Coordinates of C-alpha atoms in Angstrom, one line a residue:
Chain A
X1 CA -48.3 -17.4 -2.8
X2 CA -46.2 -14.4 -2.6
X3 CA -43.1 -16.9 -2.7
X4 CA -44.8 -18.5 -5.9
X5 CA -44.7 -15.2 -7.3
X6 CA -41.3 -14.1 -6.3
X7 CA -40.1 -17.6 -7.4
X8 CA -41.8 -17.0 -10.7
X9 CA -40.1 -13.4 -11.1
X10 CA -36.9 -14.9 -10.5
X11 CA -36.8 -17.6 -13.1
X12 CA -38.2 -14.9 -15.9
X13 CA -35.5 -12.2 -14.8
X14 CA -32.7 -15.5 -14.8
X15 CA -34.2 -16.7 -18.1
X16 CA -34.1 -13.5 -20.1
X17 CA -30.0 -13.0 -18.5
X18 CA -29.1 -16.1 -19.6
X19 CA -30.9 -15.8 -23.1
X20 CA -28.4 -12.4 -23.6
X21 CA -25.3 -13.5 -22.2
X22 CA -23.1 -10.9 -24.1
X23 CA -25.3 -8.1 -23.1
X24 CA -25.7 -9.5 -20.1
X25 CA -21.7 -9.4 -19.4
X26 CA -21.2 -5.8 -20.8
X27 CA -23.9 -4.4 -18.4
X28 CA -22.8 -5.8 -15.3
X29 CA -19.1 -4.9 -16.3
X30 CA -20.0 -1.3 -15.6
X31 CA -20.9 -2.4 -11.7
X32 CA -17.8 -4.5 -11.7
X33 CA -15.3 -1.8 -12.5
X34 CA -17.3 0.4 -10.0
X35 CA -17.2 -1.9 -7.2
X36 CA -13.9 -2.7 -7.8
X37 CA -12.6 1.1 -7.8
X38 CA -14.1 1.8 -4.6
X39 CA -13.8 -1.4 -2.6
X40 CA -10.0 -1.9 -3.6
X41 CA -9.5 1.9 -2.6
X42 CA -11.2 1.1 0.8
X43 CA -9.3 -2.2 1.4
X44 CA -6.1 -0.2 1.0
X45 CA -6.9 2.4 3.2
X46 CA -8.4 0.3 5.9
X47 CA -4.9 -2.0 5.4
X48 CA -2.9 1.2 5.7
X49 CA -4.9 2.3 8.3
X50 CA -4.9 -0.9 10.3
X51 CA -1.1 -1.2 10.0
X52 CA -0.6 2.5 11.1
X53 CA -3.0 2.1 14.2
X54 CA -1.0 -1.3 15.0
X55 CA 2.4 0.4 14.6
X56 CA 1.2 3.5 16.8
X57 CA -0.7 1.1 19.6
X58 CA 2.9 -0.8 20.1
X59 CA 4.2 2.7 21.0
X60 CA 1.6 2.4 23.9
X61 CA -1.7 4.6 24.9
X62 CA -0.6 5.6 27.9
X63 CA 2.7 6.5 27.3
X64 CA 4.2 10.1 27.3
X65 CA 7.3 10.3 25.5
X66 CA 10.1 13.2 26.8
X67 CA 12.0 14.0 23.2
X68 CA 13.6 17.2 21.4
X69 CA 11.1 17.5 18.7
X70 CA 7.2 17.8 19.0
X71 CA 5.1 15.5 16.9
X72 CA 3.0 18.0 15.1
X73 CA 3.1 18.7 11.6
X74 CA 1.6 21.3 9.1
X75 CA 3.0 24.2 7.4
X76 CA 3.2 26.4 10.9
X77 CA 5.9 24.0 12.1
X78 CA 8.0 26.8 14.2
X79 CA 11.1 24.3 14.2
X80 CA 13.7 27.1 14.6
X81 CA 12.4 27.2 18.0
X82 CA 13.1 23.2 18.6
X83 CA 16.3 23.2 16.9
X84 CA 18.5 24.6 19.8
X85 CA 16.9 22.5 22.3
X86 CA 19.0 19.9 24.1
X87 CA 18.1 16.1 23.6
X88 CA 17.1 14.1 26.8
X89 CA 19.9 12.6 28.7
X90 CA 20.2 9.3 30.6
X91 CA 20.7 11.1 33.4
X92 CA 17.5 12.4 33.5
X93 CA 15.9 9.2 33.7
X94 CA 17.5 8.7 37.0
X95 CA 15.7 12.0 38.3
X96 CA 12.6 11.4 36.7
X97 CA 12.5 7.8 38.6
X98 CA 13.2 9.8 41.5
X99 CA 10.8 12.4 41.4
X100 CA 8.0 11.3 39.3
X101 CA 4.8 10.1 41.4
X102 CA 2.8 9.2 38.4
X103 CA 4.5 7.0 36.5
X104 CA 4.5 3.3 36.6
X105 CA 7.5 2.5 34.4
X106 CA 10.0 4.6 32.3
X107 CA 13.2 3.7 30.1
X108 CA 15.4 5.4 28.0
X109 CA 16.0 4.4 24.1
X110 CA 18.7 5.5 21.6
X111 CA 19.4 3.9 18.4
X112 CA 21.2 4.2 15.2
X113 CA 22.2 2.3 11.9
X114 CA 24.9 -0.1 12.2
X115 CA 26.5 -3.4 10.6
X116 CA 25.9 -6.4 12.1
X117 CA 27.5 -9.6 11.7
X118 CA 28.0 -13.4 12.3
X119 CA 30.6 -15.3 10.4
X120 CA 30.2 -14.8 6.6
X121 CA 26.9 -12.8 7.2
X122 CA 26.3 -9.3 7.4
X123 CA 23.2 -7.1 7.8
X124 CA 24.2 -3.7 6.8
X125 CA 22.5 -0.5 8.0
X126 CA 20.4 -2.5 10.8
X127 CA 19.0 -0.4 13.7
X128 CA 20.4 -1.0 16.5
X129 CA 18.5 0.1 19.9
X130 CA 20.0 0.8 23.1
X131 CA 17.3 0.3 25.8
X132 CA 17.8 1.1 29.5
X133 CA 16.2 -2.2 31.5
X134 CA 12.7 0.0 32.1
X135 CA 12.0 0.8 28.5
X136 CA 11.1 -3.0 28.5
X137 CA 8.3 -2.1 30.6
X138 CA 7.2 0.6 28.4
X139 CA 7.3 -1.0 25.3
X140 CA 4.8 -3.9 24.1
X141 CA 6.6 -6.7 22.3
X142 CA 6.7 -10.5 22.1
X143 CA 9.8 -12.6 22.0
X144 CA 10.0 -15.8 19.9
X145 CA 13.1 -17.2 21.3
X146 CA 15.1 -16.7 24.1
X147 CA 14.5 -13.9 26.6
X148 CA 14.7 -10.2 27.5
X149 CA 18.0 -8.8 29.2
X150 CA 18.1 -9.1 33.1
X151 CA 18.3 -5.7 35.3
X152 CA 22.1 -6.7 35.9
X153 CA 22.9 -7.0 32.1
X154 CA 21.2 -3.6 31.4
X155 CA 22.6 -2.1 34.4
X156 CA 26.4 -3.4 33.6
X157 CA 26.3 -2.8 30.2
X158 CA 26.7 -6.6 29.3
X159 CA 27.3 -7.4 25.6
X160 CA 24.3 -8.8 25.0
X161 CA 21.5 -8.7 22.1
X162 CA 18.1 -9.7 21.4
X163 CA 17.4 -9.7 17.3
X164 CA 14.4 -8.9 15.3
X165 CA 13.0 -11.3 13.1
X166 CA 14.6 -10.1 9.8
X167 CA 18.0 -9.4 11.2
X168 CA 18.1 -12.8 12.7
X169 CA 17.1 -14.5 9.3
X170 CA 20.4 -12.1 7.8
X171 CA 22.6 -13.4 10.1
X172 CA 21.3 -17.2 10.9
X173 CA 20.2 -18.7 7.4
X174 CA 19.2 -21.9 7.0
X175 CA 17.1 -21.6 10.0
X176 CA 20.2 -22.0 12.1
X177 CA 19.6 -21.5 16.0
X178 CA 20.7 -18.2 16.9
X179 CA 20.1 -18.3 20.8
X180 CA 23.9 -18.0 22.4
X181 CA 25.7 -17.2 19.0
X182 CA 28.0 -14.3 19.1
X183 CA 27.5 -11.7 16.4
X184 CA 29.4 -8.6 16.2
X185 CA 27.3 -5.3 16.5
X186 CA 29.5 -2.2 15.1
X187 CA 32.5 -4.0 15.3
X188 CA 32.1 -5.5 19.1
X189 CA 31.4 -8.7 20.3
X190 CA 27.6 -9.6 21.4
X191 CA 25.8 -12.8 22.4
X192 CA 22.3 -13.1 21.2
X193 CA 20.2 -14.2 24.1
X194 CA 16.7 -13.2 22.1
X195 CA 14.7 -13.0 19.0
X196 CA 11.5 -11.0 19.0
X197 CA 8.5 -12.2 17.4
X198 CA 7.8 -11.4 13.4
X199 CA 5.9 -8.5 13.2
X200 CA 5.7 -7.3 9.8
X201 CA 6.4 -4.1 8.0
X202 CA 5.3 -0.9 9.8
X203 CA 4.2 2.1 8.2
X204 CA 6.0 4.1 10.7
X205 CA 9.1 2.2 10.5
X206 CA 9.0 1.1 14.0
X207 CA 8.7 -2.6 13.4
X208 CA 10.7 -4.8 15.8
X209 CA 11.9 -6.9 12.9
X210 CA 14.7 -4.5 11.4
X211 CA 15.9 -4.1 15.1
X212 CA 18.4 -5.4 17.1
X213 CA 18.1 -4.5 21.0
X214 CA 21.0 -4.0 23.1
X215 CA 21.4 -2.5 26.9
X216 CA 22.0 1.2 26.6
X217 CA 24.9 0.7 28.9
X218 CA 26.5 -1.1 26.2
X219 CA 24.9 0.8 23.3
X220 CA 26.5 4.1 24.7
X221 CA 30.4 2.5 24.0
X222 CA 29.7 2.6 20.2
X223 CA 26.8 5.6 19.9
X224 CA 27.3 9.2 20.2
X225 CA 24.4 9.7 23.1
X226 CA 24.6 13.7 22.9
X227 CA 23.9 13.5 19.1
X228 CA 20.3 13.8 17.7
X229 CA 21.3 11.2 15.4
X230 CA 20.8 8.4 18.1
X231 CA 17.4 9.9 18.5
X232 CA 17.4 9.6 22.5
X233 CA 14.2 10.0 24.1
X234 CA 12.6 9.0 27.3
X235 CA 9.5 6.8 27.5
X236 CA 7.1 7.3 30.6
X237 CA 4.3 4.8 31.1
X238 CA 1.3 6.1 33.3
X239 CA 0.2 4.5 36.4
X240 CA -3.1 3.1 36.5
X241 CA -5.9 5.7 37.2
X242 CA -3.4 8.3 35.8
X243 CA -4.4 10.1 32.5
X244 CA -2.1 11.3 30.3
X245 CA -3.1 14.8 31.1
X246 CA -2.2 14.3 34.8
X247 CA 1.4 13.1 33.9
X248 CA 2.0 15.4 31.3
X249 CA 1.4 18.0 33.8
X250 CA 3.7 16.4 36.6
X251 CA 6.5 15.4 33.7
X252 CA 6.2 19.1 32.5
X253 CA 7.0 20.6 36.3
X254 CA 9.7 17.7 37.1
X255 CA 11.5 18.3 33.6
X256 CA 11.3 21.9 34.1
X257 CA 13.0 21.4 37.5
X258 CA 15.6 18.6 36.2
X259 CA 16.5 21.1 33.5
X260 CA 16.5 24.7 35.8
X261 CA 13.9 26.6 33.7
X262 CA 13.2 30.0 34.9
X263 CA 9.2 30.6 35.5
X264 CA 8.9 32.6 32.5
X265 CA 11.2 30.3 30.0
X266 CA 9.6 28.4 27.8
X267 CA 9.9 24.7 27.9
X268 CA 12.9 23.4 26.3
X269 CA 11.6 19.9 25.7
X270 CA 8.5 18.2 24.3
X271 CA 5.8 15.8 25.7
X272 CA 4.7 13.4 22.9
X273 CA 1.6 10.8 22.8
X274 CA 0.7 8.4 20.7
X275 CA -2.7 10.1 19.8
X276 CA -0.8 13.3 18.4
X277 CA 0.1 11.0 15.6
X278 CA -3.5 9.2 15.7
X279 CA -4.6 12.7 14.7
X280 CA -2.5 13.3 12.2
X281 CA -3.4 9.9 10.9
X282 CA -6.9 10.4 11.1
X283 CA -7.4 13.5 9.2
X284 CA -5.0 12.2 6.4
X285 CA -7.3 9.1 6.2
X286 CA -10.1 10.9 5.9
X287 CA -9.1 12.9 3.0
X288 CA -8.0 9.9 0.9
X289 CA -11.2 8.1 1.9
X290 CA -13.4 11.1 1.0
X291 CA -11.8 11.2 -2.4
X292 CA -12.2 7.4 -3.1
X293 CA -15.5 7.5 -1.8
X294 CA -16.3 10.6 -4.6
X295 CA -14.3 8.7 -7.6
X296 CA -16.0 5.6 -6.7
X297 CA -19.3 6.6 -6.2
X298 CA -19.4 8.2 -9.4
X299 CA -17.9 5.2 -11.3
X300 CA -20.7 3.3 -9.5
X301 CA -23.3 5.7 -10.8
X302 CA -22.0 5.6 -14.3
X303 CA -22.3 1.9 -14.1
X304 CA -26.0 2.0 -13.2
X305 CA -26.7 4.3 -16.0
X306 CA -25.7 1.2 -18.0
X307 CA -28.1 -1.1 -16.3
X308 CA -30.6 1.4 -16.6
X309 CA -30.0 1.3 -20.3
X310 CA -29.7 -2.0 -20.6
X311 CA -33.1 -2.4 -18.7
X312 CA -34.9 0.1 -21.0
X313 CA -34.1 -2.3 -23.9
X314 CA -35.0 -5.2 -22.4
X315 CA -38.5 -3.8 -21.7
X316 CA -38.6 -2.8 -25.1
X317 CA -37.9 -6.1 -26.5
X318 CA -40.3 -7.8 -24.2
X319 CA -43.3 -5.2 -25.0
X320 CA -45.1 -7.7 -26.5
X321 CA -44.8 -10.2 -24.0
X322 CA -45.6 -8.0 -20.7
X323 CA -48.7 -7.5 -22.8
X324 CA -49.5 -11.3 -23.0
X325 CA -48.7 -11.5 -19.7
X326 CA -51.1 -8.8 -18.6
X327 CA -53.9 -10.0 -20.8
X328 CA -53.6 -13.2 -19.0
X329 CA -53.5 -11.9 -15.7
X330 CA -50.1 -10.8 -14.6
X331 CA -50.5 -7.9 -12.2
X332 CA -48.6 -4.5 -12.1
X333 CA -46.2 -5.8 -8.9
X334 CA -45.6 -9.1 -10.8
X335 CA -44.1 -7.4 -14.3
X336 CA -42.5 -4.8 -11.5
X337 CA -40.6 -7.3 -9.7
X338 CA -39.8 -9.5 -12.6
X339 CA -37.7 -6.4 -14.2
X340 CA -36.5 -5.1 -10.7
X341 CA -35.0 -8.8 -9.9
X342 CA -33.3 -8.8 -13.3
X343 CA -31.6 -5.3 -12.5
X344 CA -30.6 -6.5 -9.1
X345 CA -29.0 -9.7 -10.1
X346 CA -27.1 -7.9 -13.1
X347 CA -26.0 -5.5 -10.6
X348 CA -25.2 -7.9 -7.6
X349 CA -23.3 -10.5 -10.0
X350 CA -21.1 -7.5 -11.1
X351 CA -20.2 -6.6 -7.6
X352 CA -19.8 -10.2 -6.7
X353 CA -17.1 -10.2 -9.6
X354 CA -15.8 -7.2 -8.4
X355 CA -15.4 -8.4 -4.8
X356 CA -13.9 -11.5 -6.2
X357 CA -11.2 -9.8 -8.1
X358 CA -10.1 -7.8 -5.0
X359 CA -10.4 -11.2 -3.2
X360 CA -7.7 -12.3 -5.9
X361 CA -5.7 -8.9 -5.7
X362 CA -5.3 -9.2 -2.0
X363 CA -3.7 -12.6 -2.2
X364 CA -1.1 -11.5 -4.9
X365 CA -0.7 -8.2 -2.8
X366 CA 0.5 -10.5 0.0
X367 CA 3.1 -12.1 -2.2
X368 CA 4.5 -8.9 -3.3
X369 CA 4.5 -6.7 -0.4
X370 CA 5.4 -7.4 3.5
X371 CA 1.9 -5.9 4.6
X372 CA -1.3 -7.5 5.3
X373 CA -4.1 -6.4 2.7
X374 CA -7.4 -8.0 3.8
X375 CA -10.7 -7.6 2.3
X376 CA -12.5 -6.9 5.5
X377 CA -16.4 -7.9 6.6
X378 CA -17.5 -4.6 6.4
X379 CA -16.1 -3.8 2.9
X380 CA -17.7 -6.7 1.8
X381 CA -21.0 -5.8 3.2
X382 CA -20.4 -2.4 1.5
X383 CA -19.9 -3.7 -1.8
X384 CA -22.9 -6.3 -1.7
X385 CA -25.4 -3.3 -0.2
X386 CA -24.2 -0.7 -2.9
X387 CA -24.6 -3.7 -5.5
X388 CA -28.2 -4.1 -4.7
X389 CA -29.4 -0.6 -4.0
X390 CA -27.6 0.5 -7.5
X391 CA -30.0 -2.6 -9.0
X392 CA -32.9 -1.1 -7.7
X393 CA -32.2 2.4 -8.5
X394 CA -31.0 1.9 -12.2
X395 CA -33.7 -0.9 -12.4
X396 CA -36.8 0.6 -11.1
X397 CA -37.5 3.6 -13.4
X398 CA -37.8 0.9 -16.8
X399 CA -39.6 -1.7 -14.4
X400 CA -42.0 0.6 -13.2
X401 CA -42.7 1.9 -16.7
X402 CA -43.1 -1.7 -17.7
X403 CA -45.5 -2.4 -14.9
X404 CA -47.7 0.3 -16.4
X405 CA -48.0 -0.4 -19.9
X406 CA -51.6 -1.0 -21.3
X407 CA -51.8 -4.7 -22.1
X408 CA -53.9 -3.9 -25.7
X409 CA -51.1 -1.4 -26.6
X410 CA -48.1 -3.5 -25.2
X411 CA -49.4 -6.7 -27.3
X412 CA -49.8 -4.4 -30.4
X413 CA -46.0 -3.5 -30.6
X414 CA -43.8 -5.2 -33.0
Chain B
X1 CA -55.2 2.6 -18.0
X2 CA -55.6 6.3 -18.2
X3 CA -52.7 8.3 -16.9
X4 CA -53.0 11.4 -14.7
X5 CA -51.9 14.6 -15.7
X6 CA -48.7 15.8 -14.1
X7 CA -48.4 19.5 -13.2
X8 CA -45.2 21.2 -14.3
X9 CA -44.4 22.0 -10.8
X10 CA -44.5 18.1 -9.7
X11 CA -42.3 17.7 -12.8
X12 CA -39.4 20.3 -11.8
X13 CA -39.8 19.3 -7.9
X14 CA -39.3 15.5 -8.8
X15 CA -36.1 16.4 -11.0
X16 CA -34.5 18.1 -8.5
X17 CA -35.2 15.9 -5.4
X18 CA -34.1 13.0 -8.1
X19 CA -30.9 14.8 -8.6
X20 CA -30.3 15.7 -4.7
X21 CA -31.1 12.2 -3.7
X22 CA -28.7 10.7 -6.3
X23 CA -25.7 13.3 -5.1
X24 CA -26.5 12.1 -1.6
X25 CA -25.3 8.6 -2.8
X26 CA -21.5 8.9 -2.4
X27 CA -22.4 9.9 1.4
X28 CA -22.7 6.1 2.1
X29 CA -18.7 6.1 1.5
X30 CA -17.8 8.6 3.5
X31 CA -15.3 7.6 6.0
X32 CA -17.2 9.1 8.9
X33 CA -20.4 6.9 8.1
X34 CA -18.4 3.8 7.7
X35 CA -16.7 4.5 11.2
X36 CA -20.2 4.2 12.6
X37 CA -20.6 0.6 11.9
X38 CA -20.9 -2.1 9.5
X39 CA -24.8 -2.0 8.9
X40 CA -25.1 2.0 9.4
X41 CA -24.3 2.3 5.3
X42 CA -26.5 0.0 4.3
X43 CA -29.1 1.4 6.3
X44 CA -29.1 4.8 4.7
X45 CA -28.4 3.3 1.2
X46 CA -31.8 1.7 1.6
X47 CA -33.7 5.3 2.9
X48 CA -31.9 7.0 0.0
X49 CA -32.9 4.4 -2.4
X50 CA -36.8 4.2 -1.0
X51 CA -36.6 8.1 -1.2
X52 CA -35.8 7.7 -4.9
X53 CA -38.4 5.3 -5.2
X54 CA -40.9 7.3 -3.6
X55 CA -40.1 10.3 -6.0
X56 CA -40.7 7.7 -9.2
X57 CA -44.3 7.3 -7.7
X58 CA -44.8 10.9 -7.1
X59 CA -43.3 11.4 -11.4
X60 CA -46.2 8.8 -12.2
X61 CA -48.4 11.0 -10.1
X62 CA -49.5 7.9 -7.9
X63 CA -50.2 8.6 -4.1
X64 CA -48.5 5.8 -2.6
X65 CA -45.0 8.2 -4.1
X66 CA -46.5 11.2 -1.7
X67 CA -46.7 8.5 1.3
X68 CA -43.6 6.7 1.0
X69 CA -41.7 10.1 0.5
X70 CA -43.4 11.2 3.9
X71 CA -42.3 7.5 5.7
X72 CA -38.8 8.2 4.3
X73 CA -38.7 11.5 5.3
X74 CA -39.5 10.6 9.0
X75 CA -37.5 7.6 8.9
X76 CA -34.4 9.4 7.4
X77 CA -35.0 12.1 10.4
X78 CA -35.1 9.8 13.3
X79 CA -32.2 7.9 11.9
X80 CA -30.0 10.9 11.2
X81 CA -31.1 12.3 15.1
X82 CA -30.1 8.8 16.2
X83 CA -26.7 8.9 14.6
X84 CA -26.1 12.3 15.3
X85 CA -25.6 12.9 12.1
X86 CA -27.3 16.6 12.4
X87 CA -24.8 19.2 10.5
X88 CA -25.8 21.6 8.2
X89 CA -26.3 19.3 5.5
X90 CA -29.0 17.5 7.3
X91 CA -30.9 20.8 8.3
X92 CA -30.9 21.8 4.7
X93 CA -32.5 18.1 3.6
X94 CA -35.0 18.7 6.1
X95 CA -35.9 22.1 4.9
X96 CA -36.2 21.4 1.0
X97 CA -37.8 17.9 1.9
X98 CA -40.8 19.7 3.8
X99 CA -41.4 22.4 0.9
X100 CA -41.4 19.1 -1.5
X101 CA -43.9 17.6 1.0
X102 CA -46.2 20.7 1.5
X103 CA -46.3 20.8 -2.8
X104 CA -47.0 17.1 -3.0
X105 CA -49.7 17.4 -0.5
X106 CA -51.1 20.3 -2.5
X107 CA -51.8 17.6 -5.5
X108 CA -52.4 14.8 -3.5
X109 CA -56.1 14.6 -4.3
X110 CA -55.2 14.6 -8.1
X111 CA -53.1 11.8 -7.7
X112 CA -53.9 8.3 -8.8
X113 CA -54.8 5.6 -5.9
X114 CA -53.7 2.6 -7.8
X115 CA -49.5 1.1 -7.9

């Protein structure tokens, strides 16, 4: 019986909505815009967050970076303390390999922008990275074609290169097979032995797509390894069961002894972890999310007022009908559910249209920018939930008012 | 159907409660709430919506409004404790909700028992 009543209420509500198409469209527009605004903000924020977290993840959770500059931000950054520090050197890597007990793997990396050429094809300002062999065991990457360089190639400074997908496409257009071909890196001949999997754009700018990786001992022939411009650093991956904190403690002691620092002297190196980056981004995304929540929240409330207004008009228009229904035996809750369903339908349709618009937008965005923007399940659930709840909140007062009408007075109303 | 006259105190408290409940609505979109799980905003949203409905009941001097308000207050406290959302705002909400409940209970005998 309850189901039959519900069905009847739904049909009544649907009939009222179809009868006033323009009014229905205009009143659900408020919710459409509200849901569109708030879920678009969340979709963009979530996509950016996912991209940055993916980039940070590729740097490794259990990796500590020995660098000149610490990864801290803010207005009180004492840059003057750090600017005279020496940059990490390749010879320090050998010392660390000898002395460090808590490390599973470690590597050295330098990089600079150089020109890459193959016949008539040129890639200007491509990032050329010089890796020691061990860096390949620290950094996460996938090779689509070919292989990573061997230890003897790395140690001997062989002129071999692994290309990122964008660089490979630039140097070898028309699906030409790059493996085994010779390219010029900063004017030096170099044999291509591998191509990295396409990673897509990275917010941190560390995507492998725009990089060409060569052995460090080859890269140092055309890069200034003592210059800060080459951004040299040592990456150390913790052994299983060794926490980053323990590794940092050990690294601090070993690095201080390598650099011959006196007991009271400050460290002249920074030990950075990816969670430092994550923390900074977390607070940034929280601020953007809160701003989006406030703006979107109030725009949805305004949309809700629109629906409440239309529902009051709807009740006023059908007062006579409500009186007839009640005099024929309709219960209060039947009238209540009838109007409540109407409000929820309106709001839900508005929400669904808003979500569909966002879905279309993500398709357009995929073609325009090289970053994956997806409407996630959690945002769809949030959008639908908010639509239904706003429908209930905005429709309850008029619906309850209608259910409380006196049948005699309601019938008399013109 | 004769309407029960609404005391001024109930009118004032109901308006304040509605404003406070509507202001709590944007909380559903907060990143900290979203990160707790896909269905957490939905649960909190249902609680807020039913609290709103309960206040409308109180405004119309209906006994079910007070009962629903007390039930939703309890559910909200338990949910917030379970989700570990006990901050200053939570204690403030508990504080004013208890005052509201005390005032509602004072007038409950004068309220209508029908829907």
